[in-house]
PDB file of C-alpha atoms in Angstrom:
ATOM      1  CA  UNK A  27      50.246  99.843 -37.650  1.00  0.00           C
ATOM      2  CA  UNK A  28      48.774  96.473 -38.170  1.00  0.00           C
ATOM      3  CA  UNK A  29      47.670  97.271 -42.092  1.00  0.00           C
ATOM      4  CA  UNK A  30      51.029  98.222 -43.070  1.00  0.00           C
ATOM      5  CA  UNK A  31      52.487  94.944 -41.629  1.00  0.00           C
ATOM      6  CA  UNK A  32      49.187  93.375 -43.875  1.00  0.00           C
ATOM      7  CA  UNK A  33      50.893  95.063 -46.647  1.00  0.00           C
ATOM      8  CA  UNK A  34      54.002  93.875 -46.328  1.00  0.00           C
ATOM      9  CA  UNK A  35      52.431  90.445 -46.300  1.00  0.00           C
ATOM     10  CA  UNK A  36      50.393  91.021 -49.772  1.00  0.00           C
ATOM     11  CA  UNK A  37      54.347  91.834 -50.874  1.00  0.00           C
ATOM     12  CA  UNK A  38      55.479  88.840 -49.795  1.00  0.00           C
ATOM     13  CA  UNK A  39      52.438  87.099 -51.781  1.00  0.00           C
ATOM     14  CA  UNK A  40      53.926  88.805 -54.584  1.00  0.00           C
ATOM     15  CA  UNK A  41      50.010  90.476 -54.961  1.00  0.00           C
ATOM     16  CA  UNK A  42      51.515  94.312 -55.884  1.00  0.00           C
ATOM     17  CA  UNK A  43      48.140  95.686 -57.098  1.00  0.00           C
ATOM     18  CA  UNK A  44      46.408  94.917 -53.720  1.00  0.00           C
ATOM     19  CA  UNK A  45      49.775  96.072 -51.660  1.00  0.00           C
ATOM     20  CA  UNK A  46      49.301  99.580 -53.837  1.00  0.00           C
ATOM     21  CA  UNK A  47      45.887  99.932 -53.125  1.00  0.00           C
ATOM     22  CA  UNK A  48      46.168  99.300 -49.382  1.00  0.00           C
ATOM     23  CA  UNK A  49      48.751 102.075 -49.124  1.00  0.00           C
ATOM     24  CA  UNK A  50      47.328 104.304 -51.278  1.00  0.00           C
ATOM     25  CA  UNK A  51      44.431 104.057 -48.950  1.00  0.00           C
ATOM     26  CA  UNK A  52      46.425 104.391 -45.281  1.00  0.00           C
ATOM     27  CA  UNK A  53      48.159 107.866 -47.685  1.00  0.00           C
ATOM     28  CA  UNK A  54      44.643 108.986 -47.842  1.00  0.00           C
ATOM     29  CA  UNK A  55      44.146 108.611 -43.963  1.00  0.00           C
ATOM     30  CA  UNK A  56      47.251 109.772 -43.029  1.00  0.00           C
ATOM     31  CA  UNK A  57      46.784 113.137 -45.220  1.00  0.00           C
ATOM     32  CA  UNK A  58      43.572 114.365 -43.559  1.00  0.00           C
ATOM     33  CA  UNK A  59      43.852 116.992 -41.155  1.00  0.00           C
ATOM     34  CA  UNK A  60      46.721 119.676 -40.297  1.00  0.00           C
ATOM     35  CA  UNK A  61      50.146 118.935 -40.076  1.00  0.00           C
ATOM     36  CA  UNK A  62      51.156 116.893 -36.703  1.00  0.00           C
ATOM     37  CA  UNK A  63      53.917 114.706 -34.977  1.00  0.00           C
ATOM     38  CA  UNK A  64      51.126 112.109 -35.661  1.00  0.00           C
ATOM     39  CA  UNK A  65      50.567 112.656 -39.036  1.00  0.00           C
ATOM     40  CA  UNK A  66      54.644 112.589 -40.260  1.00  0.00           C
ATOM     41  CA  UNK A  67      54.835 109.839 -38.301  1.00  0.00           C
ATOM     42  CA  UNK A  68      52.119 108.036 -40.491  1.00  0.00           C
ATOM     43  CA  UNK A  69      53.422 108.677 -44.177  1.00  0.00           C
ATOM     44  CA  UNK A  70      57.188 107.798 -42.614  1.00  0.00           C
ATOM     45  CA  UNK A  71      56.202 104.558 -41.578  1.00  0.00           C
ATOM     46  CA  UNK A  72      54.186 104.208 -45.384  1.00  0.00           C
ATOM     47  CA  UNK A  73      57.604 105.135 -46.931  1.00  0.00           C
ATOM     48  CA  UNK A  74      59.430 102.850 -45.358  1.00  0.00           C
ATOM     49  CA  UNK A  75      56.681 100.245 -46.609  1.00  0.00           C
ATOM     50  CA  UNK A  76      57.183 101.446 -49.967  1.00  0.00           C
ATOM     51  CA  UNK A  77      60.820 101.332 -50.010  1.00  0.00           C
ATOM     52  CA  UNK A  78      61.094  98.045 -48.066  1.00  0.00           C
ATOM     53  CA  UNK A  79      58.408  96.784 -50.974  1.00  0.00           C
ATOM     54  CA  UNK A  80      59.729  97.561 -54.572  1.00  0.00           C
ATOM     55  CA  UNK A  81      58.469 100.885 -54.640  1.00  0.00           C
ATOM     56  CA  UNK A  82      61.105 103.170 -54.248  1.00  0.00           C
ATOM     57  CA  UNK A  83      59.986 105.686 -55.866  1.00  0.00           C
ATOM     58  CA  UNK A  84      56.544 106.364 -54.311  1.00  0.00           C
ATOM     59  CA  UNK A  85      58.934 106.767 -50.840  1.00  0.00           C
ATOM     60  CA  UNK A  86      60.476 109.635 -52.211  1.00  0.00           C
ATOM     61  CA  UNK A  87      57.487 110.812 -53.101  1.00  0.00           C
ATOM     62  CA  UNK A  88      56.764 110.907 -49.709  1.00  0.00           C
ATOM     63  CA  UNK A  89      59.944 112.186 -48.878  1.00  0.00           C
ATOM     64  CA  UNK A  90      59.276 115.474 -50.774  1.00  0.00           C
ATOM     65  CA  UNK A  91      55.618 115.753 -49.514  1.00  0.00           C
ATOM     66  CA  UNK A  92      57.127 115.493 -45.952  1.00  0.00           C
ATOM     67  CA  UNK A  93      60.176 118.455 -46.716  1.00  0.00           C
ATOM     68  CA  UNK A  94      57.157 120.394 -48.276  1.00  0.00           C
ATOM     69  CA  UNK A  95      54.539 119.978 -44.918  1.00  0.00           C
ATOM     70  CA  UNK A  96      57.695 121.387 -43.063  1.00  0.00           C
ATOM     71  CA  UNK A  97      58.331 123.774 -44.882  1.00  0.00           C
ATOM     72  CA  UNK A  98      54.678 125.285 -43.939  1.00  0.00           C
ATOM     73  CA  UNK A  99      54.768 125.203 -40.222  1.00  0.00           C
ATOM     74  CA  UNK A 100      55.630 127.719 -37.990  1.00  0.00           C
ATOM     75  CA  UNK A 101      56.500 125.486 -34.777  1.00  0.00           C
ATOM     76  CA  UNK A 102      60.747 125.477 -35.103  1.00  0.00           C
ATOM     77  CA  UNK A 103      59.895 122.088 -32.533  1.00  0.00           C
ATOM     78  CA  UNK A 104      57.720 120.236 -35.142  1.00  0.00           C
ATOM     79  CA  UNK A 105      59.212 121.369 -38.507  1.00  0.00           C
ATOM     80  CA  UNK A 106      62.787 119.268 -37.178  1.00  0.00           C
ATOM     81  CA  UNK A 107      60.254 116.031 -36.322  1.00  0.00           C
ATOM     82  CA  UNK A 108      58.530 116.489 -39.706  1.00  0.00           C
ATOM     83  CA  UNK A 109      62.358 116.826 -41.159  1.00  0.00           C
ATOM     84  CA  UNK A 110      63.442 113.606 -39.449  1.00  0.00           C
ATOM     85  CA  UNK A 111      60.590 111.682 -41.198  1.00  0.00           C
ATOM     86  CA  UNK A 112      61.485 113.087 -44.285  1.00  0.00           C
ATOM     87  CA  UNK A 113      64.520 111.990 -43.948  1.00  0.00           C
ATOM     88  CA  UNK A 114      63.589 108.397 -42.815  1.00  0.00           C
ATOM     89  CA  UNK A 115      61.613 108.393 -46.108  1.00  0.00           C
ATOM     90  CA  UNK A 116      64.544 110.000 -48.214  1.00  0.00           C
ATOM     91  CA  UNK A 117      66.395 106.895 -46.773  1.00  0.00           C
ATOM     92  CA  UNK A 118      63.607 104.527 -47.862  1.00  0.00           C
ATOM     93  CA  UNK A 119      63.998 105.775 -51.290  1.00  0.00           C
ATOM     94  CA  UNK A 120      67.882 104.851 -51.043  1.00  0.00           C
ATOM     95  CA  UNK A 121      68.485 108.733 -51.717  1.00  0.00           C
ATOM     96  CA  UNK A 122      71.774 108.865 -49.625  1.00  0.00           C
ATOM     97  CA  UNK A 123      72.063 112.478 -50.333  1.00  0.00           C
ATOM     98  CA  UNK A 124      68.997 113.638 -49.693  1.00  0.00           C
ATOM     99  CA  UNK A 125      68.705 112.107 -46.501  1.00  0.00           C
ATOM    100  CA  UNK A 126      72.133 112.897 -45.218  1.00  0.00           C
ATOM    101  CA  UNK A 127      71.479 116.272 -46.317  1.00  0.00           C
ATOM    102  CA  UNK A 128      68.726 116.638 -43.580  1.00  0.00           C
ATOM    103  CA  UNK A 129      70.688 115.327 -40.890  1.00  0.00           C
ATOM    104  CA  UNK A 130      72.174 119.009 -39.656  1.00  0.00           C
ATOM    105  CA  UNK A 131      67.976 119.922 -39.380  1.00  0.00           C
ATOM    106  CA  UNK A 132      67.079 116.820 -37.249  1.00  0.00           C
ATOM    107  CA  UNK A 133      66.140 117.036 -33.615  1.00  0.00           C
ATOM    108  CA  UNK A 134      68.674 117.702 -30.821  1.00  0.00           C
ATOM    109  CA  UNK A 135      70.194 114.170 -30.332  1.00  0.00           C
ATOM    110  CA  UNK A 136      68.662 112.102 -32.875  1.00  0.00           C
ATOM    111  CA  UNK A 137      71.978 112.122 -35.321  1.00  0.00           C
ATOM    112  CA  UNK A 138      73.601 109.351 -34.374  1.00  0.00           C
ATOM    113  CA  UNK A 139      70.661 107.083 -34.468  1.00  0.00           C
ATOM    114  CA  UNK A 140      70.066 108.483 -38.048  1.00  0.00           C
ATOM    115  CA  UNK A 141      73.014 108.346 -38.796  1.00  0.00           C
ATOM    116  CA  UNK A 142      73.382 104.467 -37.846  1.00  0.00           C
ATOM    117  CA  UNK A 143      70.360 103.543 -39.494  1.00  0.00           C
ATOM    118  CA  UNK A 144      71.780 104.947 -42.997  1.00  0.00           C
ATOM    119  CA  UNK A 145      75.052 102.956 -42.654  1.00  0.00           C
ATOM    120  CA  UNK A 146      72.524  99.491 -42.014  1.00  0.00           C
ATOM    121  CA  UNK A 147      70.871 100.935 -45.361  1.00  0.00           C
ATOM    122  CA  UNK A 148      74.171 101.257 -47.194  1.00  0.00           C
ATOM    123  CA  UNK A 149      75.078  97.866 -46.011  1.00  0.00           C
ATOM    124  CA  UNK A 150      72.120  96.228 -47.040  1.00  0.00           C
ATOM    125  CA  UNK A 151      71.830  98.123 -50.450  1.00  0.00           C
ATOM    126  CA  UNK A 152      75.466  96.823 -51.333  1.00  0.00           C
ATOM    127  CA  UNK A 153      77.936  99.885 -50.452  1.00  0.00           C
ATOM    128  CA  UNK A 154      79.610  98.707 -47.736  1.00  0.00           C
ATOM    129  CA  UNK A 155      83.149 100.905 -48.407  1.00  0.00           C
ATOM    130  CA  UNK A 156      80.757 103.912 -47.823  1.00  0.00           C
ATOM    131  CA  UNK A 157      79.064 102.362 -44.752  1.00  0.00           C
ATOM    132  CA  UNK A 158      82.600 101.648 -43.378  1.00  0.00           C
ATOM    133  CA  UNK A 159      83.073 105.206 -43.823  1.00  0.00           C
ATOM    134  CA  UNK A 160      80.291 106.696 -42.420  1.00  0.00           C
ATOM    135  CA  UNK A 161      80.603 104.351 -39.622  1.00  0.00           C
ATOM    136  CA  UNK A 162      84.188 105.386 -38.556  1.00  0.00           C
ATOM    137  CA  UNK A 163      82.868 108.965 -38.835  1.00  0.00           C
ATOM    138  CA  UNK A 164      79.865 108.249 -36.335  1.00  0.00           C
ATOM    139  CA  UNK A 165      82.112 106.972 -33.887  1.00  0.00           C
ATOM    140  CA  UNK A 166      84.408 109.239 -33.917  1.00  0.00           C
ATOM    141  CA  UNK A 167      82.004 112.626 -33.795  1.00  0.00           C
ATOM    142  CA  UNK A 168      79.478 110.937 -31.580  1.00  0.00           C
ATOM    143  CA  UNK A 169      81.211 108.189 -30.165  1.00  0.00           C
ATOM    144  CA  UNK A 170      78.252 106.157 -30.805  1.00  0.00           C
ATOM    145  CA  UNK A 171      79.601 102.773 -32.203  1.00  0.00           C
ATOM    146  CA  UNK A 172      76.566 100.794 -32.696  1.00  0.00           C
ATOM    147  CA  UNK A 173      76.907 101.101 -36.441  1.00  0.00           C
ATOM    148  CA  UNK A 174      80.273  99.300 -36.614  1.00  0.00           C
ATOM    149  CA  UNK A 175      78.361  96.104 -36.071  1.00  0.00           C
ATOM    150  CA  UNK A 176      76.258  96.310 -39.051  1.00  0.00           C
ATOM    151  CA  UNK A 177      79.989  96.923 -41.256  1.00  0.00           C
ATOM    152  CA  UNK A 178      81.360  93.827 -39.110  1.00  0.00           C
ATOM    153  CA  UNK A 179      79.008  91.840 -40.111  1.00  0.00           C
ATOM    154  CA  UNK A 180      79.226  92.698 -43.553  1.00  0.00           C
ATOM    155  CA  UNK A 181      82.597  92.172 -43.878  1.00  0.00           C
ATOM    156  CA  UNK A 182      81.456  88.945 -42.927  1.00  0.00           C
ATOM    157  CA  UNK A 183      79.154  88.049 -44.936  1.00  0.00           C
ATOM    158  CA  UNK A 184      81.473  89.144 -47.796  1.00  0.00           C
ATOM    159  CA  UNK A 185      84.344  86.551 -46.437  1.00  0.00           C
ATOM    160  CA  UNK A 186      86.577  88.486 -44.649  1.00  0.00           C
ATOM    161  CA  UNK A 187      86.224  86.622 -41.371  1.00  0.00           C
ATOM    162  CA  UNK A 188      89.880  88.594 -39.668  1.00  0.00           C
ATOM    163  CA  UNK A 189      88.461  91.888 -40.938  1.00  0.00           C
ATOM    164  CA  UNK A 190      84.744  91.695 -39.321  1.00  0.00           C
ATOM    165  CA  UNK A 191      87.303  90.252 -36.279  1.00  0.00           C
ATOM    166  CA  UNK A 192      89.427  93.194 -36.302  1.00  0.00           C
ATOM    167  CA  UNK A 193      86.302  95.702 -36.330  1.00  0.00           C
ATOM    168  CA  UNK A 194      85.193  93.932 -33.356  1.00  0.00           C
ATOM    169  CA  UNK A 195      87.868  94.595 -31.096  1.00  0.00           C
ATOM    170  CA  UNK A 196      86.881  98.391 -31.752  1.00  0.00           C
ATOM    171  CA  UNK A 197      83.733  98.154 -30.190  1.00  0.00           C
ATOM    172  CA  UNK A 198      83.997  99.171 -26.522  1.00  0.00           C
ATOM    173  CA  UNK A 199      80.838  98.008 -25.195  1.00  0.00           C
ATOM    174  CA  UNK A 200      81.242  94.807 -24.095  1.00  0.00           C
ATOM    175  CA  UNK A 201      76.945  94.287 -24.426  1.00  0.00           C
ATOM    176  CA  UNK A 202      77.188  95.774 -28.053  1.00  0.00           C
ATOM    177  CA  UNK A 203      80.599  93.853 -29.132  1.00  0.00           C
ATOM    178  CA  UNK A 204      79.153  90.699 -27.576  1.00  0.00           C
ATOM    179  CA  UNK A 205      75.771  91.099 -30.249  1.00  0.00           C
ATOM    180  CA  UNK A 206      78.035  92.014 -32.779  1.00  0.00           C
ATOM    181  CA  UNK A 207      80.010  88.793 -32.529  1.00  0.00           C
ATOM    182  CA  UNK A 208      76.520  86.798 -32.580  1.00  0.00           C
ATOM    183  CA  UNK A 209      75.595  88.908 -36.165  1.00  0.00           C
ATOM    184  CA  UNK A 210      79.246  88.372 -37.404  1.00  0.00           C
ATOM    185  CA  UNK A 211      79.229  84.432 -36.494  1.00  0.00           C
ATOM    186  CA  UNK A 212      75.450  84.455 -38.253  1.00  0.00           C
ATOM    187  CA  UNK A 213      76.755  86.357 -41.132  1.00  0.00           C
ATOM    188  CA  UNK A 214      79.809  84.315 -42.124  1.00  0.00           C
ATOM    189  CA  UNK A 215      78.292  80.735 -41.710  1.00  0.00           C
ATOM    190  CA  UNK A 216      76.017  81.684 -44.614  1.00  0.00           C
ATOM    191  CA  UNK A 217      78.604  81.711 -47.072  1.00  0.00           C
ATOM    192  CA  UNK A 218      81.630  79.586 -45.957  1.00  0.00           C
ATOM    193  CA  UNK A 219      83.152  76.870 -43.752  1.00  0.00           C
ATOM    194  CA  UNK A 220      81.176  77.202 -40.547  1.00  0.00           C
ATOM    195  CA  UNK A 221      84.337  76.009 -38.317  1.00  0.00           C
ATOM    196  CA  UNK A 222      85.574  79.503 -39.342  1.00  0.00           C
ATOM    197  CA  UNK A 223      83.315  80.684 -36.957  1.00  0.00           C
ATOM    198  CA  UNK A 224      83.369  78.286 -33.921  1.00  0.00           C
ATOM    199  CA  UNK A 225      86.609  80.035 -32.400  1.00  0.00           C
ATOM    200  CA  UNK A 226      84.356  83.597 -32.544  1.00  0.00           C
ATOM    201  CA  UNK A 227      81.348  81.641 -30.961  1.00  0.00           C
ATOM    202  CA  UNK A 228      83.542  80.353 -28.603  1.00  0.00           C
ATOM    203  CA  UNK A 229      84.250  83.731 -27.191  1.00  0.00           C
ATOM    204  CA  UNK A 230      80.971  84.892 -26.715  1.00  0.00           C
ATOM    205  CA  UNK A 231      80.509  84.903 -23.131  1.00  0.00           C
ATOM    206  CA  UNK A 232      76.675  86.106 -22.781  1.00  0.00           C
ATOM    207  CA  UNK A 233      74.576  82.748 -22.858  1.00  0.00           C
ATOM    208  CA  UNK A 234      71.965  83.894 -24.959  1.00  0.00           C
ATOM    209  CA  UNK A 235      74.271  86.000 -27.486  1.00  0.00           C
ATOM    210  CA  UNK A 236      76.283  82.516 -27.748  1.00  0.00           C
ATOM    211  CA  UNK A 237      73.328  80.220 -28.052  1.00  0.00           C
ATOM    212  CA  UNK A 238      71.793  81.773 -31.122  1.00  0.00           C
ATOM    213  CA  UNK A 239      75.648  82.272 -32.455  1.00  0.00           C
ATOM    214  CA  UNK A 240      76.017  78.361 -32.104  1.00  0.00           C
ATOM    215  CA  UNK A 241      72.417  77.254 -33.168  1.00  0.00           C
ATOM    216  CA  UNK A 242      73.652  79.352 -36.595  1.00  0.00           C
ATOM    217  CA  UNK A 243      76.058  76.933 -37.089  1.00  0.00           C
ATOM    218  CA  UNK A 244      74.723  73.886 -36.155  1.00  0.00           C
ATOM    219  CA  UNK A 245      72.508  74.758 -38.588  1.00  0.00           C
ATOM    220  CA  UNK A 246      74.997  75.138 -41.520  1.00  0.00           C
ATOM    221  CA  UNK A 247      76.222  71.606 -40.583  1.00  0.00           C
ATOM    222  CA  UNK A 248      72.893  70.862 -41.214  1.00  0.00           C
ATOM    223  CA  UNK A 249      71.465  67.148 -40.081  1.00  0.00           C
ATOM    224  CA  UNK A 250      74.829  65.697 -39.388  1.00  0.00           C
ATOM    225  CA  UNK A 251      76.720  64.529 -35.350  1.00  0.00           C
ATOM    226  CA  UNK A 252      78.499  67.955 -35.539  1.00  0.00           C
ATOM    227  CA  UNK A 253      75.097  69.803 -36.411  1.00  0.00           C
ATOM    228  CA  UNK A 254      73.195  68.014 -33.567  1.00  0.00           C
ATOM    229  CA  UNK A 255      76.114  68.610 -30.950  1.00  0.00           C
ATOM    230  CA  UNK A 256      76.625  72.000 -31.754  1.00  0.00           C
ATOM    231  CA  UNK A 257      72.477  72.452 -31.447  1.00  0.00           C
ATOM    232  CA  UNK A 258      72.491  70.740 -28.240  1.00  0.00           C
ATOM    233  CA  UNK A 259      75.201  73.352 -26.609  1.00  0.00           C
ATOM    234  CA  UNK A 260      73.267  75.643 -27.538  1.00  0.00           C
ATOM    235  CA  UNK A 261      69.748  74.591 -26.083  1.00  0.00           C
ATOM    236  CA  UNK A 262      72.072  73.812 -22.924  1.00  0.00           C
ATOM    237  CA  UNK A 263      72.543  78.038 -23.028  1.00  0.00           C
ATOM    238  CA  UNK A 264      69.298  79.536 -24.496  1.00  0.00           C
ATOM    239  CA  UNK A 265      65.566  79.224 -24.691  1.00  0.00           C
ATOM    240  CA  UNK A 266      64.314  76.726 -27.115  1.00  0.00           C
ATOM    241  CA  UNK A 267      61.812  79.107 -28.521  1.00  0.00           C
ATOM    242  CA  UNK A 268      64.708  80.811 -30.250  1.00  0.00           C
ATOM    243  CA  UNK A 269      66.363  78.112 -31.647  1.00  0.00           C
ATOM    244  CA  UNK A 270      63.402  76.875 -33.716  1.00  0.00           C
ATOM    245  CA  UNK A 271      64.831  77.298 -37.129  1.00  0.00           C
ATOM    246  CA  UNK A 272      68.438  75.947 -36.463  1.00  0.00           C
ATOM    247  CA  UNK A 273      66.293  72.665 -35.062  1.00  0.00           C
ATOM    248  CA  UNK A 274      64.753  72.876 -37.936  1.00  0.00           C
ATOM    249  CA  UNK A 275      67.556  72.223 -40.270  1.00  0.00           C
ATOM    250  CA  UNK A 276      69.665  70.213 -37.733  1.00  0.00           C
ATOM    251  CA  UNK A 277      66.641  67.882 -36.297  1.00  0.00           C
ATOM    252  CA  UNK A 278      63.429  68.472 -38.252  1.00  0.00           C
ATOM    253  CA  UNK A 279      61.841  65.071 -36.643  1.00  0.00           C
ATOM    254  CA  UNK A 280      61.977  67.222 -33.143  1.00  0.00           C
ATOM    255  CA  UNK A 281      59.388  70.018 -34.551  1.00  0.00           C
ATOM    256  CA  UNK A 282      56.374  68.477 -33.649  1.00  0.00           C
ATOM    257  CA  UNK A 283      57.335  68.000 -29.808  1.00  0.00           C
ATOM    258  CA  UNK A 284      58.596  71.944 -30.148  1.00  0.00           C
ATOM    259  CA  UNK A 285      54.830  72.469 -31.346  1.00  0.00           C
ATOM    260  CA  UNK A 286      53.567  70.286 -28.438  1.00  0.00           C
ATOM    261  CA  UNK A 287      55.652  72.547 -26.164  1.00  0.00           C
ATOM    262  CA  UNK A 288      54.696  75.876 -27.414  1.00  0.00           C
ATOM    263  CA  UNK A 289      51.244  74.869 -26.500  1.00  0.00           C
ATOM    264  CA  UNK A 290      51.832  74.520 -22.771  1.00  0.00           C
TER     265      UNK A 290
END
């Protein structure tokens, strides 16, 4: 929905009132008529605004209105969809135990998705012994190990270079190890030494995957030889389109012939 990405904006502009008000409106849309896929779908994605904007507590809100509207329907089929945007919301709210709660009612194959998107949550609301947790669980019920990327990176982020390493080699998928390394490369030049990270880069072997992993730290080198050969490697691999911000902070005096470019 195009308003709710207009809202996030106003949040960014730091203008709350109007952000409120804009909501509050698309709530008032959303809520006429009966209850439908359509309609659950609507408040979810305003819950998630909420949440992902300051307001926690109007996305529980929703949450509750959500586990009440399926509560009241009859279809077994719909009551699990209106469920699983409860849930969503209860996870907007950063109400682990709500949402986690809801996760035996959600619709036949949609728990490990879920379940992965509240271990991203825990990681990004600073719990990430619990999203480790959760993560090892995921894989090992579902064997779904798409969530062990978000904890890698993490682990990262948090210094632990041979840790996020040692997760990796768990992953089986080569396709989702390979994006994990780029996130995990990404993660750890934003906090320390990037030559930490140029041995993990280097064993990237999908082009683009290794590009953006390379253009992350040229761009902690910043405007220096290393930052500008590192950048260069990495154009050599990827589109330039992606590697706007690393040229950015590597090359800055290149931007305007990137602008030139992007207009054909």
């Amino acid at each position: 929905m195009y308003l709710l990405k207009v809202a996030n904006g106003l949040h960014a502009m730091e203008c709350r009132d109007r952000k409120e008000e804009l909501l509050t409106a698309l709530l008032h849309e959303s809520r006429q008529g009966m209850h439908s896929p359509e309609q659950a779908d609507s408040l979810g994605r305003v819950a998630k605004v909420f949440g992902g904007t300051g307001s926690p507590d109007r996305a529980g809100e929703l949450a509750h209105e959500l586990l009440d509207g399926a509560m009241a329907v009859t279809s077994p089929s719909l009551r699990s969809w209106i469920l699983y945007h409860a849930a969503d919301a209860f996870l907007a709210a950063e109400d682990f135990g709500a949402a986690l709660t809801l996760t035996g009612a959600l619709p036949e194959g949609e728990e490990p998705d879920f379940l992965t998107n509240v271990v991203r949550k825990l990681v990004e609301t600073g719990d990430p012994k619990r999203a480790a947790q959760l993560a090892g669980e995921i894989s090992g019920v579902y064997g779904d190990q798409e969530s062990l990327r978000y904890v890698a990176a993490s682990l990262a982020a948090g210094r632990d270079l041979p840790g996020a390493a040692a997760l990796l080699d768990e992953i089986a998928v080569a396709a989702l190890r390979e994006a994990a390394m780029e996130e995990v490369v990404t993660a750890s030049v934003r906090v320390y030494a990037p030559n930490e990270a140029r041995a993990l880069a280097d064993a990237i072997t999908d082009p683009g995957h290794r590009s953006r992993a390379l253009a992350a730290i040229a761009r902690a080198h910043g405007p220096t030889q290393e930052g500008r050969l590192l950048l260069v490697e990495a154009l050599t691999l990827g589109p330039w389109d992606q590697l706007v911000e690393a040229t950015a902070g590597v090359a800055p005096e290149h931007l305007f012939l990137l602008a030139d470019l992007s207009r054909g």
